[in-house]
mmCIF file with all atom_site columns, C-alpha atoms and ligand atoms in Angstrom:
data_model
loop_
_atom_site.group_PDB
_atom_site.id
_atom_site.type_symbol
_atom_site.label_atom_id
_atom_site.label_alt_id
_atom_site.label_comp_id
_atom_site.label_asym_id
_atom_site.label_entity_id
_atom_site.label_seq_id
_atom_site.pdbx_PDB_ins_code
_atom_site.Cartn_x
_atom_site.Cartn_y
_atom_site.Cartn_z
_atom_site.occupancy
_atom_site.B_iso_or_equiv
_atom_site.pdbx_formal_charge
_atom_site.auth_seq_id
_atom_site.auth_comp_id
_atom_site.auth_asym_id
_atom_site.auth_atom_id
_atom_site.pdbx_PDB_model_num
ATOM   1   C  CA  . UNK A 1 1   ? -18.255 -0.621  6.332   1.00 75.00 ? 446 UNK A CA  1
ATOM   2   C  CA  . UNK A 1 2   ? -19.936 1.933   4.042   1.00 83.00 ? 447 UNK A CA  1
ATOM   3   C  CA  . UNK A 1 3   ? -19.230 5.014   7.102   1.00 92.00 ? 448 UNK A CA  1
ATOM   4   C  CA  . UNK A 1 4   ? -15.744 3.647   6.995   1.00 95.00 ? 449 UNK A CA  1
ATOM   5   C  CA  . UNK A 1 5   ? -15.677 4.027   2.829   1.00 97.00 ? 450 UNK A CA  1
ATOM   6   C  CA  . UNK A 1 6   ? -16.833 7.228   3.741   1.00 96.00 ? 451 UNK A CA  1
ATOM   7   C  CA  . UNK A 1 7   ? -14.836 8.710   6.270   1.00 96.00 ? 452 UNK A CA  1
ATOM   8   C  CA  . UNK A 1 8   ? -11.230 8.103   4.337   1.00 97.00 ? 453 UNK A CA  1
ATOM   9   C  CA  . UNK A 1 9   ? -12.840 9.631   1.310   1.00 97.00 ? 454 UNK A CA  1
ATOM   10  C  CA  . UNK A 1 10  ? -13.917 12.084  2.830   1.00 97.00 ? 455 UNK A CA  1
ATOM   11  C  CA  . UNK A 1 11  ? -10.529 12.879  4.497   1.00 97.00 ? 456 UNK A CA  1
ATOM   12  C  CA  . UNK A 1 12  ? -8.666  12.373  1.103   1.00 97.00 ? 457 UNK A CA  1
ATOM   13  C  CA  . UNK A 1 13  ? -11.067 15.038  -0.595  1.00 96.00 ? 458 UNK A CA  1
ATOM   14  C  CA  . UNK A 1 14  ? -10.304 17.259  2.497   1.00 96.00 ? 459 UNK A CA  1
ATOM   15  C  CA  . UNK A 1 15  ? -6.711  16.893  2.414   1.00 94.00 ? 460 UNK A CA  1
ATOM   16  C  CA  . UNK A 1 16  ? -5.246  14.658  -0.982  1.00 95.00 ? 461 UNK A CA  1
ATOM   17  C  CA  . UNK A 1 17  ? -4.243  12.107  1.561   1.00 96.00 ? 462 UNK A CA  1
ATOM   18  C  CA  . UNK A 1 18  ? -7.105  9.966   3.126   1.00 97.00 ? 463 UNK A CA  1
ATOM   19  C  CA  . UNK A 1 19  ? -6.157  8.507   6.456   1.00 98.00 ? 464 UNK A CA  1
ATOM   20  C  CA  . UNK A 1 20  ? -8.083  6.002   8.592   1.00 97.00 ? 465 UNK A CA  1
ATOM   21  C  CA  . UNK A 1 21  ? -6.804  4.348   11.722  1.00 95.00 ? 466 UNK A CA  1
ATOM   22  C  CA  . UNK A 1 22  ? -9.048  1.394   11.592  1.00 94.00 ? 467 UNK A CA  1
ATOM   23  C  CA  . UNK A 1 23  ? -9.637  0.001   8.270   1.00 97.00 ? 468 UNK A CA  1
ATOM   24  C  CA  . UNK A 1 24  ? -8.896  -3.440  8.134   1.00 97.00 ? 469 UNK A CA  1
ATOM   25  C  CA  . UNK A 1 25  ? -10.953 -5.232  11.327  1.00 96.00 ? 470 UNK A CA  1
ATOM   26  C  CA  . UNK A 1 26  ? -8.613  -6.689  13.712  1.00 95.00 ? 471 UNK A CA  1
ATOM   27  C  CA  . UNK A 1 27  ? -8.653  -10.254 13.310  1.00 97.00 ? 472 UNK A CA  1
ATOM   28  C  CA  . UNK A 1 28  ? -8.316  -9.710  9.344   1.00 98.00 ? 473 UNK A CA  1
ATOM   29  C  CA  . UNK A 1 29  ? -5.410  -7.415  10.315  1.00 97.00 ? 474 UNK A CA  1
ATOM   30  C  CA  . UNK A 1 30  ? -3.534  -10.123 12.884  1.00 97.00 ? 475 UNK A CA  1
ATOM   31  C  CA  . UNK A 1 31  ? -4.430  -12.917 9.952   1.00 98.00 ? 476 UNK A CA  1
ATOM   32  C  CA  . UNK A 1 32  ? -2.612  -11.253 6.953   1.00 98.00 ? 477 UNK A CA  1
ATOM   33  C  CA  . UNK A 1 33  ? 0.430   -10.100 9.436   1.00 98.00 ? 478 UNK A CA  1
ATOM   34  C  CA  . UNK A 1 34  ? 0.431   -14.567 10.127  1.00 97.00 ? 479 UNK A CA  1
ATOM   35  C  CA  . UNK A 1 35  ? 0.377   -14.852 6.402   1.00 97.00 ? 480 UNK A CA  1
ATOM   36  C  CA  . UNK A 1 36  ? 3.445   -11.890 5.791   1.00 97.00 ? 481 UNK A CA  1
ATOM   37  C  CA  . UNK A 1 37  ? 5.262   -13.411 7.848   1.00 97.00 ? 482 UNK A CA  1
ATOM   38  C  CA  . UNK A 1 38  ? 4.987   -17.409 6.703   1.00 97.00 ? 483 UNK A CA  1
ATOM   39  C  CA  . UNK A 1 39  ? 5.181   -15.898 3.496   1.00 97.00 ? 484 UNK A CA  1
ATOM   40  C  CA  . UNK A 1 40  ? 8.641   -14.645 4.515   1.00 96.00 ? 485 UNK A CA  1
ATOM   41  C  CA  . UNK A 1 41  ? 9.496   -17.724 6.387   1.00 96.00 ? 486 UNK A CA  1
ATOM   42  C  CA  . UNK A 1 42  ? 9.075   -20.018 3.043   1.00 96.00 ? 487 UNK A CA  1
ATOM   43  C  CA  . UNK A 1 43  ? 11.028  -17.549 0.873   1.00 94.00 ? 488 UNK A CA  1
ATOM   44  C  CA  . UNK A 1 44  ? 8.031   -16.418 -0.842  1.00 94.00 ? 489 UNK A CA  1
ATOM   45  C  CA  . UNK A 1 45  ? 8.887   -12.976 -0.790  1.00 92.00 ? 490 UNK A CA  1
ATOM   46  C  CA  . UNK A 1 46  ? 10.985  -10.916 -3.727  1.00 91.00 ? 491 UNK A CA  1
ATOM   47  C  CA  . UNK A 1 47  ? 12.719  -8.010  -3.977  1.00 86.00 ? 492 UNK A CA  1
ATOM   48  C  CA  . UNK A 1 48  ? 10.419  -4.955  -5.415  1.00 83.00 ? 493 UNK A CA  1
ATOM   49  C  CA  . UNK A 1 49  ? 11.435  -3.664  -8.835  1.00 73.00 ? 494 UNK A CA  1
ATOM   50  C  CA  . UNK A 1 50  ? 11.116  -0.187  -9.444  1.00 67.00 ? 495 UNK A CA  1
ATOM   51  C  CA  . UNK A 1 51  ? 8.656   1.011   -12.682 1.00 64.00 ? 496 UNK A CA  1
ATOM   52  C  CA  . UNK A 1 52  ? 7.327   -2.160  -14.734 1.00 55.00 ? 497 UNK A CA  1
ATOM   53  C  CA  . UNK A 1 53  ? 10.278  -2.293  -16.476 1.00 49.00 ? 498 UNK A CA  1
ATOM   54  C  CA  . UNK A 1 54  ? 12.335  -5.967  -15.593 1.00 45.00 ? 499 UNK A CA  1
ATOM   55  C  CA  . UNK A 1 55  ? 15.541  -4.424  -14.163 1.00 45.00 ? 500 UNK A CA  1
ATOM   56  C  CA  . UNK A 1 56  ? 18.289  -6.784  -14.248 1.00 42.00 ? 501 UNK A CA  1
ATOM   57  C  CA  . UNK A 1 57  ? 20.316  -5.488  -11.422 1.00 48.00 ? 502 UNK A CA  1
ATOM   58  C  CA  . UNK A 1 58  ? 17.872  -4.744  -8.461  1.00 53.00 ? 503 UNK A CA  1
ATOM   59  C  CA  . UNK A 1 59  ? 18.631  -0.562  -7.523  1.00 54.00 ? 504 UNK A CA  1
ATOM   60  C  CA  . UNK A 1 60  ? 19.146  -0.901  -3.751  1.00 54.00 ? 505 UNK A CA  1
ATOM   61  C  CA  . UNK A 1 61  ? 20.015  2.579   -3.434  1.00 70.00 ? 506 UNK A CA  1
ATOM   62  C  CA  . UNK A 1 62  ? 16.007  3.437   -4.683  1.00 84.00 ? 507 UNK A CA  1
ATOM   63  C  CA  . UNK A 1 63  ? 13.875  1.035   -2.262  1.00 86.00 ? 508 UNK A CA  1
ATOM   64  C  CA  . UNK A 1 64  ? 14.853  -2.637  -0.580  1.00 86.00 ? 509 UNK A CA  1
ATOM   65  C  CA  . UNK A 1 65  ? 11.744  -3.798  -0.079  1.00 91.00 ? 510 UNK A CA  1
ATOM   66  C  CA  . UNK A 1 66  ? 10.631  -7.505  -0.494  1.00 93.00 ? 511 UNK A CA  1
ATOM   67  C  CA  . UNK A 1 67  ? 7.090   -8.704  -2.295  1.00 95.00 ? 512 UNK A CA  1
ATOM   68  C  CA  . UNK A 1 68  ? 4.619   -10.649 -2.870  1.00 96.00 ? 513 UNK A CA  1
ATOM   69  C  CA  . UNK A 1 69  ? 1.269   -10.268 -4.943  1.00 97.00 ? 514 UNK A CA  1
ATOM   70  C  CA  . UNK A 1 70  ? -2.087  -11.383 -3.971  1.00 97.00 ? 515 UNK A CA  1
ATOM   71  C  CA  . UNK A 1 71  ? -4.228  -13.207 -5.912  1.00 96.00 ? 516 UNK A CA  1
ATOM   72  C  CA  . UNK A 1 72  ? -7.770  -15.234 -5.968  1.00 96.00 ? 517 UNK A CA  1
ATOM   73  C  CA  . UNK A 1 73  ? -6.503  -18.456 -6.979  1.00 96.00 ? 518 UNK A CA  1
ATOM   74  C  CA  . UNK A 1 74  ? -4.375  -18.777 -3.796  1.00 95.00 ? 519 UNK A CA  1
ATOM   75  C  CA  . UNK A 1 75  ? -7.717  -19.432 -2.719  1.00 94.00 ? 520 UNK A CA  1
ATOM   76  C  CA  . UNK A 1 76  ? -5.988  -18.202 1.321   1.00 96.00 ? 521 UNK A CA  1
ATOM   77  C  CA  . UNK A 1 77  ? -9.041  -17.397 3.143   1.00 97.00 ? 522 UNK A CA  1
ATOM   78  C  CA  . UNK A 1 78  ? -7.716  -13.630 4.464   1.00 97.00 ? 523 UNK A CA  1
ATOM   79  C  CA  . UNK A 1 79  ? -6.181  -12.737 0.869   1.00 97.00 ? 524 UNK A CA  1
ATOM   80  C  CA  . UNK A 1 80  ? -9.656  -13.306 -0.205  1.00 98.00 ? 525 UNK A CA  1
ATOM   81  C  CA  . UNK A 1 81  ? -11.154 -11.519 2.685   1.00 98.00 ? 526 UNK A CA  1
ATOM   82  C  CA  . UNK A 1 82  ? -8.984  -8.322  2.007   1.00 98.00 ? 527 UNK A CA  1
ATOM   83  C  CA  . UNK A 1 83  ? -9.781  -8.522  -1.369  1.00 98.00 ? 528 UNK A CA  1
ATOM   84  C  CA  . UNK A 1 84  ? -13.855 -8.595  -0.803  1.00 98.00 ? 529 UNK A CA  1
ATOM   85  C  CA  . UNK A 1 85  ? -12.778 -5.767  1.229   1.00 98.00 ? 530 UNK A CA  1
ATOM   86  C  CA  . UNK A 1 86  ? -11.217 -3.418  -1.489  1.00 98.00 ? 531 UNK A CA  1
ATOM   87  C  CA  . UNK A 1 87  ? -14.044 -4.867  -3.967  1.00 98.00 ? 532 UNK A CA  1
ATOM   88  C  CA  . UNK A 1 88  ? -16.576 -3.140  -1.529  1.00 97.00 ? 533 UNK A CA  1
ATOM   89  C  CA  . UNK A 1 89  ? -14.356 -0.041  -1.365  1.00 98.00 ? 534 UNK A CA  1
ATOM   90  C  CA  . UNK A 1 90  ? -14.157 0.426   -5.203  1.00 98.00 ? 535 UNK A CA  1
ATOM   91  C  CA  . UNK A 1 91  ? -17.678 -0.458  -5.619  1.00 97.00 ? 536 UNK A CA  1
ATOM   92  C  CA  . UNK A 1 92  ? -18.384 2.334   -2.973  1.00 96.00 ? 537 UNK A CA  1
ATOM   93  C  CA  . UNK A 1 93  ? -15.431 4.589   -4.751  1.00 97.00 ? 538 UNK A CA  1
ATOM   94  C  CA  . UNK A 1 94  ? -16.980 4.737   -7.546  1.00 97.00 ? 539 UNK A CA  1
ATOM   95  C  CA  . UNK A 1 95  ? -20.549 5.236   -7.434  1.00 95.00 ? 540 UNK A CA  1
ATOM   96  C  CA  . UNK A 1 96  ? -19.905 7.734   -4.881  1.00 94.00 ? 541 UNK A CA  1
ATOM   97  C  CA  . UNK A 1 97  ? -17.229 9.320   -6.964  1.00 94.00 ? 542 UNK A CA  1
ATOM   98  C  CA  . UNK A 1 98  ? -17.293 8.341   -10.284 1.00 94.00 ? 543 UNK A CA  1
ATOM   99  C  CA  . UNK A 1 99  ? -13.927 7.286   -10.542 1.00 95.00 ? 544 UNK A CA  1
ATOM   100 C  CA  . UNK A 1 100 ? -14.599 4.030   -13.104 1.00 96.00 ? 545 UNK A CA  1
ATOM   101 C  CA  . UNK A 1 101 ? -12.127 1.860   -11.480 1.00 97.00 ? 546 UNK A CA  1
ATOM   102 C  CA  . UNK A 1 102 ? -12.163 -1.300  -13.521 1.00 97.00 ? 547 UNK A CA  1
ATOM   103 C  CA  . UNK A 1 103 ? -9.294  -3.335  -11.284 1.00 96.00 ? 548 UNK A CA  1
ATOM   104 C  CA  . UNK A 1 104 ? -6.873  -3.584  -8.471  1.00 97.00 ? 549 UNK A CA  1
ATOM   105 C  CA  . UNK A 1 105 ? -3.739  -5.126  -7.719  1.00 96.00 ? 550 UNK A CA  1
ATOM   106 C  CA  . UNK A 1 106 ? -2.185  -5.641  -3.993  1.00 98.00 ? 551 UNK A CA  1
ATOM   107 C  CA  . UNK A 1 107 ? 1.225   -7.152  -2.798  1.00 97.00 ? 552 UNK A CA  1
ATOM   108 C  CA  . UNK A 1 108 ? 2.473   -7.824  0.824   1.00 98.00 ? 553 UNK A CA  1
ATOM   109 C  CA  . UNK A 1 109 ? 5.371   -5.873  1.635   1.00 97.00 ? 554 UNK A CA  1
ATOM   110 C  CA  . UNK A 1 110 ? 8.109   -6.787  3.956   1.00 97.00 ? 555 UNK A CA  1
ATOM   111 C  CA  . UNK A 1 111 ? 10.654  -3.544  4.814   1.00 96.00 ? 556 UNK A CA  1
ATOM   112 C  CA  . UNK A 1 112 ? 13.203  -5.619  6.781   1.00 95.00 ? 557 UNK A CA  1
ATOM   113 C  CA  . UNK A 1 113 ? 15.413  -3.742  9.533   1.00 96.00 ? 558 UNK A CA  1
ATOM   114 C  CA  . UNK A 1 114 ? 17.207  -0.908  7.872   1.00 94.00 ? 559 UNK A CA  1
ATOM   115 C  CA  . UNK A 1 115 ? 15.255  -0.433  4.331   1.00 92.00 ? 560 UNK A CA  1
ATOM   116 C  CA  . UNK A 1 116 ? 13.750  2.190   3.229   1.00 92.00 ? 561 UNK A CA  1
ATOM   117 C  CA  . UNK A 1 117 ? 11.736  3.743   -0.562  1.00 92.00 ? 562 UNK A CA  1
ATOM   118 C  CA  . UNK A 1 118 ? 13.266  6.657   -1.414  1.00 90.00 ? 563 UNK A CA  1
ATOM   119 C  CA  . UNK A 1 119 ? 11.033  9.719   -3.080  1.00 91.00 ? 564 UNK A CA  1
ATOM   120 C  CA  . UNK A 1 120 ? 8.923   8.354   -5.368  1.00 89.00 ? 565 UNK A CA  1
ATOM   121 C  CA  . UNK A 1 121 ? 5.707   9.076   -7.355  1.00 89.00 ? 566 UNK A CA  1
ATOM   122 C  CA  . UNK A 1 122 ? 3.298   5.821   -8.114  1.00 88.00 ? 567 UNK A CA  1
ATOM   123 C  CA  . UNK A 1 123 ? 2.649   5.905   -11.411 1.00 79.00 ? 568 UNK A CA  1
ATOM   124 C  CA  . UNK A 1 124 ? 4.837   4.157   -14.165 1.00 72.00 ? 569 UNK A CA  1
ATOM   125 C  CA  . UNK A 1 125 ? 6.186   6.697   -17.020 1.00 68.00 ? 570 UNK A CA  1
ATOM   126 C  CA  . UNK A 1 126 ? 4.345   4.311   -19.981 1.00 70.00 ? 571 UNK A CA  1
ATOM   127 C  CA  . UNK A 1 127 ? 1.489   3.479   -18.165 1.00 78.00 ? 572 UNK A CA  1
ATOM   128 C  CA  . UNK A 1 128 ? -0.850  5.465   -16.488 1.00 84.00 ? 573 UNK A CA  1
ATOM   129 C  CA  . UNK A 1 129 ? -3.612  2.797   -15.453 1.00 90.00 ? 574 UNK A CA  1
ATOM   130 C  CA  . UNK A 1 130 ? -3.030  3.028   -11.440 1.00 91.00 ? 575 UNK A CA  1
ATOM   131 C  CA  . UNK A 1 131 ? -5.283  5.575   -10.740 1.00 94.00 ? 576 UNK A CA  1
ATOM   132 C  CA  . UNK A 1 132 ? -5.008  5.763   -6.378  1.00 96.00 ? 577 UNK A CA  1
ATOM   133 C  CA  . UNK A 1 133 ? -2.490  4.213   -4.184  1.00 96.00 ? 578 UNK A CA  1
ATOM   134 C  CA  . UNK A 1 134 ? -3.924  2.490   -1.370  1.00 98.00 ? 579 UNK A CA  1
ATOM   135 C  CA  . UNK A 1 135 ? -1.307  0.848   1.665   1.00 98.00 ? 580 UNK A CA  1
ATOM   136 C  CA  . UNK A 1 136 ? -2.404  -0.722  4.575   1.00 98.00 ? 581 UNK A CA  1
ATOM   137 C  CA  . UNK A 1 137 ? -0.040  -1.496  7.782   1.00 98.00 ? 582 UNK A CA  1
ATOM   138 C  CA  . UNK A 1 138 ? 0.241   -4.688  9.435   1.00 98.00 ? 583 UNK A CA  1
ATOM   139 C  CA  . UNK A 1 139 ? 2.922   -3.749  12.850  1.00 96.00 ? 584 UNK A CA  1
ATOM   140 C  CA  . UNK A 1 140 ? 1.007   -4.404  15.424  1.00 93.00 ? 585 UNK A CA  1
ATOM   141 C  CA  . UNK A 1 141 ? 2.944   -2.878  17.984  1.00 92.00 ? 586 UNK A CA  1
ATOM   142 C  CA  . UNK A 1 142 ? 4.917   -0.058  16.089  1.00 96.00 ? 587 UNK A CA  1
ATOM   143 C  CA  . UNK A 1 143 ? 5.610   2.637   18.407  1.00 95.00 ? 588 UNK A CA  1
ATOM   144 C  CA  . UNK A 1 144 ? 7.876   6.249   18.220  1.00 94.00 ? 589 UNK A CA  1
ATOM   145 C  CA  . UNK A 1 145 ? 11.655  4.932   17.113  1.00 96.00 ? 590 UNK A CA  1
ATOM   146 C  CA  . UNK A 1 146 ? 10.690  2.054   15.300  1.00 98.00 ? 591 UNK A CA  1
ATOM   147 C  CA  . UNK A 1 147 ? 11.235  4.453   11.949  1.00 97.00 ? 592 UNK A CA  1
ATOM   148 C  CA  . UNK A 1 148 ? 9.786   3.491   8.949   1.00 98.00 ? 593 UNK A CA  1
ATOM   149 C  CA  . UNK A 1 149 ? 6.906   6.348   8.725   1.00 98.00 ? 594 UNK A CA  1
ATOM   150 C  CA  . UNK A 1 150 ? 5.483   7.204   5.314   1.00 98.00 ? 595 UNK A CA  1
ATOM   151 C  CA  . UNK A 1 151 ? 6.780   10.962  3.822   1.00 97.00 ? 596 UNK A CA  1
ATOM   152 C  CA  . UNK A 1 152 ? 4.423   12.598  2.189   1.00 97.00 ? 597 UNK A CA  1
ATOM   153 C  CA  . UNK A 1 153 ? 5.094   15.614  0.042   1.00 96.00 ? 598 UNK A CA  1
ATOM   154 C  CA  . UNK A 1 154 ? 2.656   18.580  -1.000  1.00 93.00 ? 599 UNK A CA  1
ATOM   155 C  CA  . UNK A 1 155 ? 2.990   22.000  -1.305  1.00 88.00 ? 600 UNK A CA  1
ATOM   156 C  CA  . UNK A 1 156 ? 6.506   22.299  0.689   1.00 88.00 ? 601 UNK A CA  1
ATOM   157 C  CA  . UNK A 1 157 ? 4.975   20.127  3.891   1.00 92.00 ? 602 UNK A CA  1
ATOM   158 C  CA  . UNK A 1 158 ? 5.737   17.168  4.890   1.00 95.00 ? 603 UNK A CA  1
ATOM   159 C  CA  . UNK A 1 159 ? 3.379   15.118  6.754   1.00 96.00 ? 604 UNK A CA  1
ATOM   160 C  CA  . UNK A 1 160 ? 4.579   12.090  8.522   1.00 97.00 ? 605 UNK A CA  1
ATOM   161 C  CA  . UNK A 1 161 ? 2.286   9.243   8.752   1.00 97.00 ? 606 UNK A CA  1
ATOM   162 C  CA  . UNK A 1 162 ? 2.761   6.543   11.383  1.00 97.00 ? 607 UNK A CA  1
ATOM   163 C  CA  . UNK A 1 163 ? 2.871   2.528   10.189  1.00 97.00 ? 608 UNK A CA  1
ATOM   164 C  CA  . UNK A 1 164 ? 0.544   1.735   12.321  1.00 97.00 ? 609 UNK A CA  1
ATOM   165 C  CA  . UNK A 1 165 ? -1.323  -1.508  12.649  1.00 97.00 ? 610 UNK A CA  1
ATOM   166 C  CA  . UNK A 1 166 ? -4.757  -1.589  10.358  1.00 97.00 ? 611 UNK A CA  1
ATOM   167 C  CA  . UNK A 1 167 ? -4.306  1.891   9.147   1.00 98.00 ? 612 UNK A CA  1
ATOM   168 C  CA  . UNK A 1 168 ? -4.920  2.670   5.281   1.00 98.00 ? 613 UNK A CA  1
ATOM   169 C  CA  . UNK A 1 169 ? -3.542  5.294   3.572   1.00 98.00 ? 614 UNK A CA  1
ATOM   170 C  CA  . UNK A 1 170 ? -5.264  6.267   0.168   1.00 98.00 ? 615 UNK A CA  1
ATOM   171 C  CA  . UNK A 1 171 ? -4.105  8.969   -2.485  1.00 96.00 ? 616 UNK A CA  1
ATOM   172 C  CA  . UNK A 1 172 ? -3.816  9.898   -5.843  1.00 95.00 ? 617 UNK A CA  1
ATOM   173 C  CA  . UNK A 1 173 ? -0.867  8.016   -8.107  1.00 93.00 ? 618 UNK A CA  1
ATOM   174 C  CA  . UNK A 1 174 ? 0.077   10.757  -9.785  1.00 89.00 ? 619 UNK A CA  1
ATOM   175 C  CA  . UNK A 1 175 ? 0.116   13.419  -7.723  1.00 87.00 ? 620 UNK A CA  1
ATOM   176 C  CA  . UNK A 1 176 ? 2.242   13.292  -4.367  1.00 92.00 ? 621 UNK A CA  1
ATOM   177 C  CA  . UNK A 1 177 ? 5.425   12.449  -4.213  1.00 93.00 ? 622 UNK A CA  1
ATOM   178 C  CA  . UNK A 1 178 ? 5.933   10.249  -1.052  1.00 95.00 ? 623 UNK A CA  1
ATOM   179 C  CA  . UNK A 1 179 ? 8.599   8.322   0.485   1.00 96.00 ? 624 UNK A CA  1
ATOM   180 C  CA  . UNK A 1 180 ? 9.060   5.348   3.026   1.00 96.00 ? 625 UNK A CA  1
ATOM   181 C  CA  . UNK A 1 181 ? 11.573  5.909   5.691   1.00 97.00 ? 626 UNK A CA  1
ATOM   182 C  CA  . UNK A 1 182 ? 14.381  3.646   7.036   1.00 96.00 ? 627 UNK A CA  1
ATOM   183 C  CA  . UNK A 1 183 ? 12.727  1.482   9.380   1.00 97.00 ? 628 UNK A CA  1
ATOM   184 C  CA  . UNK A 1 184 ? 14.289  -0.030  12.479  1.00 98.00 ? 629 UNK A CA  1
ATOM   185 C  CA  . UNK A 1 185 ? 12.235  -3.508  12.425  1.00 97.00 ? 630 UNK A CA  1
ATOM   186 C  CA  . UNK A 1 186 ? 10.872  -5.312  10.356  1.00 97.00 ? 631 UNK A CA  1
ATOM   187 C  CA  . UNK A 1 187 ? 8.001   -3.197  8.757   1.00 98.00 ? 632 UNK A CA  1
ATOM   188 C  CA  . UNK A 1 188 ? 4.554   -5.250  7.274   1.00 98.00 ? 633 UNK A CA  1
ATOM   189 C  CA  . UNK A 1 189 ? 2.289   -3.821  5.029   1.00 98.00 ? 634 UNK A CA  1
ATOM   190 C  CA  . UNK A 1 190 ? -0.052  -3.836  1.893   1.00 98.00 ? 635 UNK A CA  1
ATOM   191 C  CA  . UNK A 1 191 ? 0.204   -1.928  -0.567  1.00 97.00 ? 636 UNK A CA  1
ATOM   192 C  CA  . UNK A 1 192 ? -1.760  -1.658  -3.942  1.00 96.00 ? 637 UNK A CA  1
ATOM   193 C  CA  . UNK A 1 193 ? -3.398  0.900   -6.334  1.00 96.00 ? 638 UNK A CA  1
ATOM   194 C  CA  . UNK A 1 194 ? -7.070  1.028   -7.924  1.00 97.00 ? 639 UNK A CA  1
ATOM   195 C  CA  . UNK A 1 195 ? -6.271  0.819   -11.749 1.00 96.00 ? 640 UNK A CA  1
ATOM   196 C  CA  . UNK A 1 196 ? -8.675  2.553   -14.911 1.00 94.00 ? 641 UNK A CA  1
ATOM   197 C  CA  . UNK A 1 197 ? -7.892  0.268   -17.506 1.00 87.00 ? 642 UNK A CA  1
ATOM   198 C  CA  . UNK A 1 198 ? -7.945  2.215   -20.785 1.00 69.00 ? 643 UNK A CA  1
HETATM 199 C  C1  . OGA B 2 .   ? 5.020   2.128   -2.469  1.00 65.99 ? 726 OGA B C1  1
HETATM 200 C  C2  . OGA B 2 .   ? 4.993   3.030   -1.298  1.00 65.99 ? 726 OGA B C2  1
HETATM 201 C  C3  . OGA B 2 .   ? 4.462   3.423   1.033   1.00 65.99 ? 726 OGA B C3  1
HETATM 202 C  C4  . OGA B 2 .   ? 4.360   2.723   2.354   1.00 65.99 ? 726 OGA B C4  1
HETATM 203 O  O1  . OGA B 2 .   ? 5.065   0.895   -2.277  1.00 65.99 ? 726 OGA B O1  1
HETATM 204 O  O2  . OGA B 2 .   ? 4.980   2.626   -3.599  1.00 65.99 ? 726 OGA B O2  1
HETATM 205 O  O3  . OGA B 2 .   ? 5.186   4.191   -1.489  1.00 65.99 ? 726 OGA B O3  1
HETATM 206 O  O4  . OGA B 2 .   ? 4.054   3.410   3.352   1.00 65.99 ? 726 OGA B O4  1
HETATM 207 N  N1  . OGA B 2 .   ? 4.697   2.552   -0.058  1.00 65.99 ? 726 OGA B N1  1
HETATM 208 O  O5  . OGA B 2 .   ? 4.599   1.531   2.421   1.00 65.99 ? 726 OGA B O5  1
HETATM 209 NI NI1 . NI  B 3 .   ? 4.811   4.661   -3.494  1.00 65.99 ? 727 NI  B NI1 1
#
């Protein structure tokens, strides 16, 4: 895995934005798409707040995503397996970088038909723990019209970046402004940010 560590590191010092097709191995890939979707078929799933903030009144006009947070004590075989996964990231992260990640945190996201995240930066105004934003895609079959590519923002470009299956997408929290656009199905993903606790 360690040339895989490398080559989206690589690509995010090159460019801000690291980008590699196949991160997640294919059956781990199919397995946490089975697990999205049972997830959604039991009601599991919540709408995504914006900031950490409890908002009582849910700002659809901002993002209308749905959620769901992994964790170890679900003790779900691929949750665990994605998680060894980022563990082995970090651990490569930082002693190739020195970035003294201390934790992550990961939900499932579900953009049904016709949501969308409007322009948004990752990090929370009081809190500024989350330290790289990491999202992984889940479509297996997206193709051209399905909608829902990732916006990215930097120096008056935009770069477009396709939801396609097993891809991870890994950049700094603070720094580029990004946004999700209106997809036209249902749209599966990861997404989750490498955290310096202070
Ligand atoms: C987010 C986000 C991007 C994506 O959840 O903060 O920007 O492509 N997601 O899902
Ligand atoms: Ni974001």
């Amino acid at each position: 895995m360690d040339s895989t560590f490398n080559l989206l590191i690589e690509d995010y010092i090159a460019h801000h934005i690291g980008i590699s097709a196949n991160f997640l191995p294919t059956n781990l890939a199919v397995s946490l798409k089975e697990n999205l979707i049972q997830l959604f078929n039991t009601e599991k799933l919540k709408a995504a707040k914006i900031g950490n903030i409890e908002l009582l009144h849910q700002d659809k006009l901002i993002r209308n995503d749905l959620i769901y947070w992994l964790d170890r004590t679900h003790e779900n075989k691929s949750e665990n397996d994605f998680l060894d996964l980022i563990d082995a990231f970090v651990l490569f992260l930082n002693s190739t970088c020195y970035t003294g990640i201390t934790s992550v945190e990961f939900h499932y996201t579900l953009y049904p038909t016709g949501s969308f995240y409007r322009k948004h930066k990752d990090q929370f105004q009081n809190n500024d723990s989350r330290q790289f934003s990491m999202i992984l895609y889940l479509n297996e079959d997206w193709k051209i019209g399905d909608g829902g590519e990732l916006c990215i923002y930097q120096n008056n470009m935009t770069q477009k970046i396709t939801p396609t299956n097993a891809k991870a997408v890994f950049f700094k929290s603070n720094d580029l402004a990004h946004e999700v656009l209106e997809t036209n199905v249902p749209r599966m993903s990861i997404t989750g940010w490498l955290k310096r606790d202070k």
